[in-house]
Amino acid sequence: MEIKIKTKTVLVILLIILWIIFVGLCIEAGGFLTNAFFALFNPEVVPRLWHPVDLSALYKIDTDSYFVLSLIMAIIASMKAWLFYMIIKVLHNRNLNFTSPFNIAVRNFLFILSYIALVIGIFSNGGVNYMSWLSERGVTLSETQYLKIGGGDVWLFMAIILFVIALIFKRGIEIQTENDLTI
């Protein structure tokens, strides 16, 4: 017996998974922003905020560095959430046309995804460099996996791949319009 899964079913399952990831990333970004906000008014709660990310040692040494690192983490999480929102938006609005895949909407979508991935990669690399600079100054920090700022090189690689695919789609659109004009 052969099981056939239709594309529509796969897209619905993908949409559900994307929504779950998107909500998780929004909670993460909100957690980082909430930590920074509560630290402004009540510094005693910093050790009890967002358990995997304990930046209380950094807050005791340098509050400005605490807020810079919190801002970097919030920007990265927000950009990741925006990336998944863009994917959800395209799948939900049914902007994918399988009869004519080379269209301007898909090209623009790919360019936007590549730019978002580029920004995530830049901030991730900057955050890791900032953490290593803080470590050289003697500050004890959580690992980058807990701060969710690692993997900048992967995001940059993904940005380049998406950019190349977007350029291929751009060329495909040009060829498609030339073919439509010759008929």
CSV table of N, CA and C in Angstrom, one decimal, residues 50-169:
chain,number,residue,atom,x,y,z
A,50,TRP,N,14.2,35.1,33.3
A,50,TRP,CA,14.5,34.3,32.2
A,50,TRP,C,15.7,33.3,32.5
A,51,HIS,N,15.3,32.3,33.2
A,51,HIS,CA,16.3,31.4,33.8
A,51,HIS,C,17.5,30.9,32.9
A,52,PRO,N,17.3,30.5,31.7
A,52,PRO,CA,18.5,30.1,30.9
A,52,PRO,C,19.5,31.2,30.7
A,53,VAL,N,19.0,32.5,30.8
A,53,VAL,CA,19.9,33.6,30.5
A,53,VAL,C,20.1,34.4,31.8
A,54,ASP,N,21.2,34.1,32.5
A,54,ASP,CA,21.5,34.8,33.7
A,54,ASP,C,22.6,35.8,33.5
A,55,LEU,N,22.2,37.0,33.3
A,55,LEU,CA,23.2,38.1,33.1
A,55,LEU,C,23.4,38.9,34.3
A,56,SER,N,23.1,38.4,35.5
A,56,SER,CA,23.2,39.1,36.7
A,56,SER,C,24.7,39.6,37.0
A,57,ALA,N,25.7,38.7,36.6
A,57,ALA,CA,27.1,39.1,36.8
A,57,ALA,C,27.4,40.3,36.0
A,58,LEU,N,26.9,40.3,34.8
A,58,LEU,CA,27.2,41.4,33.9
A,58,LEU,C,26.5,42.6,34.3
A,59,TYR,N,25.3,42.5,34.9
A,59,TYR,CA,24.6,43.7,35.4
A,59,TYR,C,25.3,44.3,36.6
A,60,LYS,N,25.9,43.5,37.4
A,60,LYS,CA,26.6,44.0,38.6
A,60,LYS,C,27.9,44.8,38.2
A,61,ILE,N,28.5,44.3,37.1
A,61,ILE,CA,29.8,44.9,36.7
A,61,ILE,C,29.5,46.2,35.8
A,62,ASP,N,28.6,46.0,34.8
A,62,ASP,CA,28.4,47.1,33.9
A,62,ASP,C,27.0,47.1,33.4
A,63,THR,N,26.1,48.0,33.8
A,63,THR,CA,24.7,48.0,33.4
A,63,THR,C,24.6,48.3,31.9
A,64,ASP,N,25.5,49.2,31.4
A,64,ASP,CA,25.4,49.5,30.0
A,64,ASP,C,25.6,48.3,29.1
A,65,SER,N,26.6,47.5,29.4
A,65,SER,CA,26.9,46.3,28.7
A,65,SER,C,25.7,45.3,28.8
A,66,TYR,N,25.1,45.3,30.0
A,66,TYR,CA,23.9,44.4,30.1
A,66,TYR,C,22.8,44.8,29.2
A,67,PHE,N,22.5,46.1,29.1
A,67,PHE,CA,21.5,46.6,28.2
A,67,PHE,C,21.9,46.4,26.7
A,68,VAL,N,23.1,46.5,26.4
A,68,VAL,CA,23.6,46.3,25.0
A,68,VAL,C,23.4,44.9,24.6
A,69,LEU,N,23.8,44.0,25.5
A,69,LEU,CA,23.7,42.5,25.2
A,69,LEU,C,22.2,42.1,25.1
A,70,SER,N,21.4,42.7,26.0
A,70,SER,CA,20.0,42.4,26.0
A,70,SER,C,19.3,42.9,24.7
A,71,LEU,N,19.8,44.1,24.3
A,71,LEU,CA,19.2,44.6,23.0
A,71,LEU,C,19.6,43.8,21.8
A,72,ILE,N,20.9,43.3,21.8
A,72,ILE,CA,21.3,42.4,20.7
A,72,ILE,C,20.5,41.1,20.7
A,73,MET,N,20.3,40.5,21.9
A,73,MET,CA,19.5,39.3,21.9
A,73,MET,C,18.0,39.6,21.5
A,74,ALA,N,17.5,40.7,21.9
A,74,ALA,CA,16.1,41.0,21.5
A,74,ALA,C,16.0,41.3,20.0
A,75,ILE,N,17.0,42.0,19.4
A,75,ILE,CA,17.0,42.2,18.0
A,75,ILE,C,17.0,40.9,17.2
A,76,ILE,N,17.9,40.0,17.6
A,76,ILE,CA,18.1,38.8,16.9
A,76,ILE,C,16.8,38.0,17.0
A,77,ALA,N,16.2,37.9,18.2
A,77,ALA,CA,15.0,37.1,18.4
A,77,ALA,C,13.8,37.7,17.6
A,78,SER,N,13.8,39.1,17.6
A,78,SER,CA,12.7,39.8,16.8
A,78,SER,C,12.9,39.5,15.3
A,79,MET,N,14.1,39.6,14.8
A,79,MET,CA,14.3,39.4,13.4
A,79,MET,C,14.0,37.9,13.0
A,80,LYS,N,14.3,37.0,13.9
A,80,LYS,CA,13.9,35.6,13.6
A,80,LYS,C,12.4,35.5,13.5
A,81,ALA,N,11.7,36.1,14.5
A,81,ALA,CA,10.3,36.1,14.5
A,81,ALA,C,9.7,36.7,13.2
A,82,TRP,N,10.3,37.8,12.8
A,82,TRP,CA,9.9,38.5,11.5
A,82,TRP,C,10.1,37.6,10.3
A,83,LEU,N,11.2,36.9,10.3
A,83,LEU,CA,11.5,36.0,9.2
A,83,LEU,C,10.4,34.9,9.1
A,84,PHE,N,10.1,34.3,10.2
A,84,PHE,CA,9.0,33.3,10.2
A,84,PHE,C,7.6,33.9,9.9
A,85,TYR,N,7.4,35.1,10.4
A,85,TYR,CA,6.2,35.8,10.0
A,85,TYR,C,6.0,36.0,8.5
A,86,MET,N,7.1,36.4,7.9
A,86,MET,CA,7.1,36.6,6.4
A,86,MET,C,6.8,35.2,5.7
A,87,ILE,N,7.3,34.2,6.2
A,87,ILE,CA,7.0,32.8,5.6
A,87,ILE,C,5.6,32.5,5.8
A,88,ILE,N,5.1,32.7,7.0
A,88,ILE,CA,3.7,32.4,7.3
A,88,ILE,C,2.8,33.2,6.5
A,89,LYS,N,3.1,34.5,6.3
A,89,LYS,CA,2.3,35.4,5.5
A,89,LYS,C,2.2,34.9,4.1
A,90,VAL,N,3.3,34.5,3.5
A,90,VAL,CA,3.2,34.0,2.1
A,90,VAL,C,2.4,32.7,2.0
A,91,LEU,N,2.6,31.8,2.9
A,91,LEU,CA,1.9,30.5,2.9
A,91,LEU,C,0.4,30.7,3.2
A,92,HIS,N,0.1,31.7,4.1
A,92,HIS,CA,-1.3,31.9,4.5
A,92,HIS,C,-2.1,32.6,3.4
A,93,ASN,N,-1.4,33.6,2.7
A,93,ASN,CA,-2.1,34.4,1.7
A,93,ASN,C,-2.1,33.7,0.3
A,94,ARG,N,-1.5,32.5,0.3
A,94,ARG,CA,-1.4,31.7,-0.9
A,94,ARG,C,-0.8,32.5,-2.1
A,95,ASN,N,0.3,33.2,-1.8
A,95,ASN,CA,1.0,34.0,-2.8
A,95,ASN,C,1.9,33.1,-3.7
A,96,LEU,N,2.0,31.8,-3.4
A,96,LEU,CA,2.8,30.9,-4.2
A,96,LEU,C,1.9,30.4,-5.3
A,97,ASN,N,2.3,30.6,-6.5
A,97,ASN,CA,1.6,30.2,-7.7
A,97,ASN,C,2.4,29.1,-8.4
A,98,PHE,N,1.9,27.9,-8.3
A,98,PHE,CA,2.7,26.7,-8.8
A,98,PHE,C,2.6,26.6,-10.3
A,99,THR,N,1.6,27.2,-10.9
A,99,THR,CA,1.6,27.2,-12.4
A,99,THR,C,2.6,28.1,-13.0
A,100,SER,N,2.9,29.2,-12.3
A,100,SER,CA,3.9,30.2,-12.8
A,100,SER,C,4.7,30.6,-11.6
A,101,PRO,N,5.7,29.8,-11.2
A,101,PRO,CA,6.5,30.0,-10.0
A,101,PRO,C,7.4,31.3,-10.1
A,102,PHE,N,7.8,31.6,-11.3
A,102,PHE,CA,8.7,32.8,-11.5
A,102,PHE,C,7.8,34.0,-11.6
A,103,ASN,N,7.5,34.6,-10.4
A,103,ASN,CA,6.8,35.9,-10.4
A,103,ASN,C,7.4,36.9,-9.4
A,104,ILE,N,7.0,38.1,-9.5
A,104,ILE,CA,7.6,39.2,-8.8
A,104,ILE,C,7.4,39.0,-7.3
A,105,ALA,N,6.2,38.5,-6.9
A,105,ALA,CA,6.0,38.3,-5.4
A,105,ALA,C,6.9,37.3,-4.8
A,106,VAL,N,7.2,36.2,-5.5
A,106,VAL,CA,8.2,35.3,-4.9
A,106,VAL,C,9.6,35.8,-4.9
A,107,ARG,N,9.9,36.5,-6.0
A,107,ARG,CA,11.3,37.2,-6.0
A,107,ARG,C,11.5,38.2,-4.9
A,108,ASN,N,10.5,39.0,-4.7
A,108,ASN,CA,10.6,40.0,-3.6
A,108,ASN,C,10.6,39.3,-2.2
A,109,PHE,N,9.8,38.2,-2.1
A,109,PHE,CA,9.8,37.4,-0.9
A,109,PHE,C,11.2,36.9,-0.6
A,110,LEU,N,11.8,36.3,-1.6
A,110,LEU,CA,13.2,35.8,-1.4
A,110,LEU,C,14.2,36.8,-1.1
A,111,PHE,N,14.1,38.0,-1.7
A,111,PHE,CA,15.0,39.1,-1.4
A,111,PHE,C,14.8,39.6,0.0
A,112,ILE,N,13.6,39.7,0.5
A,112,ILE,CA,13.3,40.1,1.9
A,112,ILE,C,13.9,39.1,2.9
A,113,LEU,N,13.7,37.8,2.6
A,113,LEU,CA,14.2,36.8,3.5
A,113,LEU,C,15.7,36.8,3.5
A,114,SER,N,16.3,37.1,2.4
A,114,SER,CA,17.8,37.1,2.4
A,114,SER,C,18.3,38.3,3.2
A,115,TYR,N,17.6,39.5,3.1
A,115,TYR,CA,18.0,40.6,3.9
A,115,TYR,C,17.8,40.4,5.4
A,116,ILE,N,16.7,39.8,5.7
A,116,ILE,CA,16.5,39.5,7.1
A,116,ILE,C,17.5,38.6,7.7
A,117,ALA,N,17.8,37.5,6.9
A,117,ALA,CA,18.9,36.5,7.3
A,117,ALA,C,20.2,37.2,7.4
A,118,LEU,N,20.5,38.2,6.6
A,118,LEU,CA,21.8,38.9,6.6
A,118,LEU,C,21.8,39.8,7.9
A,119,VAL,N,20.8,40.4,8.3
A,119,VAL,CA,20.8,41.2,9.5
A,119,VAL,C,20.9,40.3,10.7
A,120,ILE,N,20.2,39.2,10.7
A,120,ILE,CA,20.4,38.2,11.8
A,120,ILE,C,21.8,37.8,11.9
A,121,GLY,N,22.5,37.5,10.8
A,121,GLY,CA,23.9,37.0,10.8
A,121,GLY,C,24.8,38.1,11.3
A,122,ILE,N,24.6,39.3,10.9
A,122,ILE,CA,25.4,40.5,11.3
A,122,ILE,C,25.3,40.7,12.8
A,123,PHE,N,24.1,40.7,13.3
A,123,PHE,CA,23.9,40.9,14.8
A,123,PHE,C,24.4,39.7,15.6
A,124,SER,N,24.2,38.5,15.0
A,124,SER,CA,24.7,37.3,15.8
A,124,SER,C,26.2,37.4,15.9
A,125,ASN,N,26.9,37.6,14.8
A,125,ASN,CA,28.4,37.7,14.8
A,125,ASN,C,28.8,38.9,15.7
A,126,GLY,N,28.1,40.0,15.7
A,126,GLY,CA,28.4,41.1,16.5
A,126,GLY,C,28.2,40.8,18.0
A,127,GLY,N,27.1,40.1,18.3
A,127,GLY,CA,26.9,39.7,19.7
A,127,GLY,C,27.9,38.7,20.2
A,128,VAL,N,28.3,37.7,19.4
A,128,VAL,CA,29.4,36.8,19.8
A,128,VAL,C,30.7,37.5,20.0
A,129,ASN,N,31.0,38.5,19.1
A,129,ASN,CA,32.2,39.2,19.3
A,129,ASN,C,32.2,40.1,20.6
A,130,TYR,N,31.0,40.7,20.8
A,130,TYR,CA,30.8,41.5,22.0
A,130,TYR,C,30.9,40.6,23.3
A,131,MET,N,30.4,39.4,23.2
A,131,MET,CA,30.5,38.5,24.4
A,131,MET,C,32.0,38.1,24.6
A,132,SER,N,32.7,37.8,23.6
A,132,SER,CA,34.1,37.5,23.7
A,132,SER,C,34.9,38.7,24.3
A,133,TRP,N,34.5,39.9,23.9
A,133,TRP,CA,35.2,41.1,24.4
A,133,TRP,C,34.9,41.2,25.9
A,134,LEU,N,33.6,41.0,26.3
A,134,LEU,CA,33.3,41.0,27.7
A,134,LEU,C,34.0,39.9,28.5
A,135,SER,N,34.1,38.8,27.9
A,135,SER,CA,34.9,37.7,28.6
A,135,SER,C,36.3,38.0,28.8
A,136,GLU,N,36.9,38.7,27.8
A,136,GLU,CA,38.3,39.2,28.0
A,136,GLU,C,38.4,40.2,29.2
A,137,ARG,N,37.4,40.9,29.4
A,137,ARG,CA,37.4,41.8,30.5
A,137,ARG,C,37.1,41.2,31.9
A,138,GLY,N,36.8,39.8,31.9
A,138,GLY,CA,36.6,39.1,33.1
A,138,GLY,C,35.2,38.9,33.5
A,139,VAL,N,34.3,39.1,32.6
A,139,VAL,CA,32.8,38.9,32.9
A,139,VAL,C,32.5,37.5,32.6
A,140,THR,N,31.8,36.8,33.6
A,140,THR,CA,31.3,35.5,33.4
A,140,THR,C,29.9,35.5,32.8
A,141,LEU,N,29.8,34.9,31.6
A,141,LEU,CA,28.5,34.9,30.9
A,141,LEU,C,28.0,33.5,30.6
A,142,SER,N,26.7,33.4,30.3
A,142,SER,CA,26.2,32.1,29.9
A,142,SER,C,26.8,31.8,28.5
A,143,GLU,N,26.6,30.6,28.0
A,143,GLU,CA,27.1,30.2,26.7
A,143,GLU,C,26.2,30.8,25.7
A,144,THR,N,26.7,31.0,24.4
A,144,THR,CA,26.0,31.6,23.4
A,144,THR,C,24.7,30.8,23.0
A,145,GLN,N,24.7,29.5,23.2
A,145,GLN,CA,23.5,28.8,22.9
A,145,GLN,C,22.3,29.2,23.8
A,146,TYR,N,22.6,29.6,25.1
A,146,TYR,CA,21.6,30.0,26.0
A,146,TYR,C,21.1,31.4,25.7
A,147,LEU,N,22.1,32.2,25.2
A,147,LEU,CA,21.7,33.6,24.8
A,147,LEU,C,21.1,33.7,23.5
A,148,LYS,N,21.1,32.6,22.7
A,148,LYS,CA,20.4,32.6,21.4
A,148,LYS,C,21.1,33.5,20.4
A,149,ILE,N,22.4,33.7,20.5
A,149,ILE,CA,23.0,34.7,19.5
A,149,ILE,C,24.1,34.0,18.7
A,150,GLY,N,24.2,32.7,18.9
A,150,GLY,CA,25.2,31.9,18.1
A,150,GLY,C,24.8,31.6,16.7
A,151,GLY,N,25.7,31.1,15.9
A,151,GLY,CA,25.3,30.7,14.5
A,151,GLY,C,25.2,31.8,13.5
A,152,GLY,N,25.9,32.9,13.7
A,152,GLY,CA,25.9,34.0,12.8
A,152,GLY,C,26.4,33.6,11.4
A,153,ASP,N,27.4,32.7,11.4
A,153,ASP,CA,27.9,32.3,10.1
A,153,ASP,C,26.9,31.5,9.3
A,154,VAL,N,26.1,30.7,10.0
A,154,VAL,CA,25.0,30.0,9.3
A,154,VAL,C,24.0,30.9,8.7
A,155,TRP,N,23.6,32.0,9.5
A,155,TRP,CA,22.7,32.9,9.0
A,155,TRP,C,23.2,33.7,7.8
A,156,LEU,N,24.5,34.0,7.8
A,156,LEU,CA,25.1,34.7,6.7
A,156,LEU,C,25.1,33.8,5.4
A,157,PHE,N,25.5,32.5,5.7
A,157,PHE,CA,25.5,31.6,4.6
A,157,PHE,C,24.1,31.4,4.0
A,158,MET,N,23.0,31.4,4.8
A,158,MET,CA,21.7,31.3,4.4
A,158,MET,C,21.3,32.5,3.6
A,159,ALA,N,21.7,33.7,4.0
A,159,ALA,CA,21.4,34.9,3.3
A,159,ALA,C,22.0,34.9,1.9
A,160,ILE,N,23.2,34.4,1.8
A,160,ILE,CA,23.8,34.4,0.5
A,160,ILE,C,23.1,33.4,-0.4
A,161,ILE,N,22.7,32.2,0.1
A,161,ILE,CA,22.0,31.2,-0.7
A,161,ILE,C,20.6,31.8,-1.1
A,162,LEU,N,19.9,32.4,-0.2
A,162,LEU,CA,18.6,33.0,-0.6
A,162,LEU,C,18.8,34.1,-1.6
A,163,PHE,N,19.8,34.9,-1.5
A,163,PHE,CA,20.1,36.0,-2.4
A,163,PHE,C,20.3,35.4,-3.8
A,164,VAL,N,21.1,34.3,-3.9
A,164,VAL,CA,21.4,33.7,-5.2
A,164,VAL,C,20.1,33.1,-5.8
A,165,ILE,N,19.3,32.5,-4.9
A,165,ILE,CA,18.0,31.9,-5.4
A,165,ILE,C,17.1,33.1,-5.9
A,166,ALA,N,17.1,34.2,-5.2
A,166,ALA,CA,16.3,35.3,-5.6
A,166,ALA,C,16.8,35.9,-7.0
A,167,LEU,N,18.1,35.9,-7.2
A,167,LEU,CA,18.6,36.3,-8.5
A,167,LEU,C,18.3,35.3,-9.6
A,168,ILE,N,18.3,34.1,-9.3
A,168,ILE,CA,17.8,33.1,-10.3
A,168,ILE,C,16.4,33.3,-10.6
A,169,PHE,N,15.5,33.6,-9.6
A,169,PHE,CA,14.1,33.8,-9.9
A,169,PHE,C,14.0,35.1,-10.7
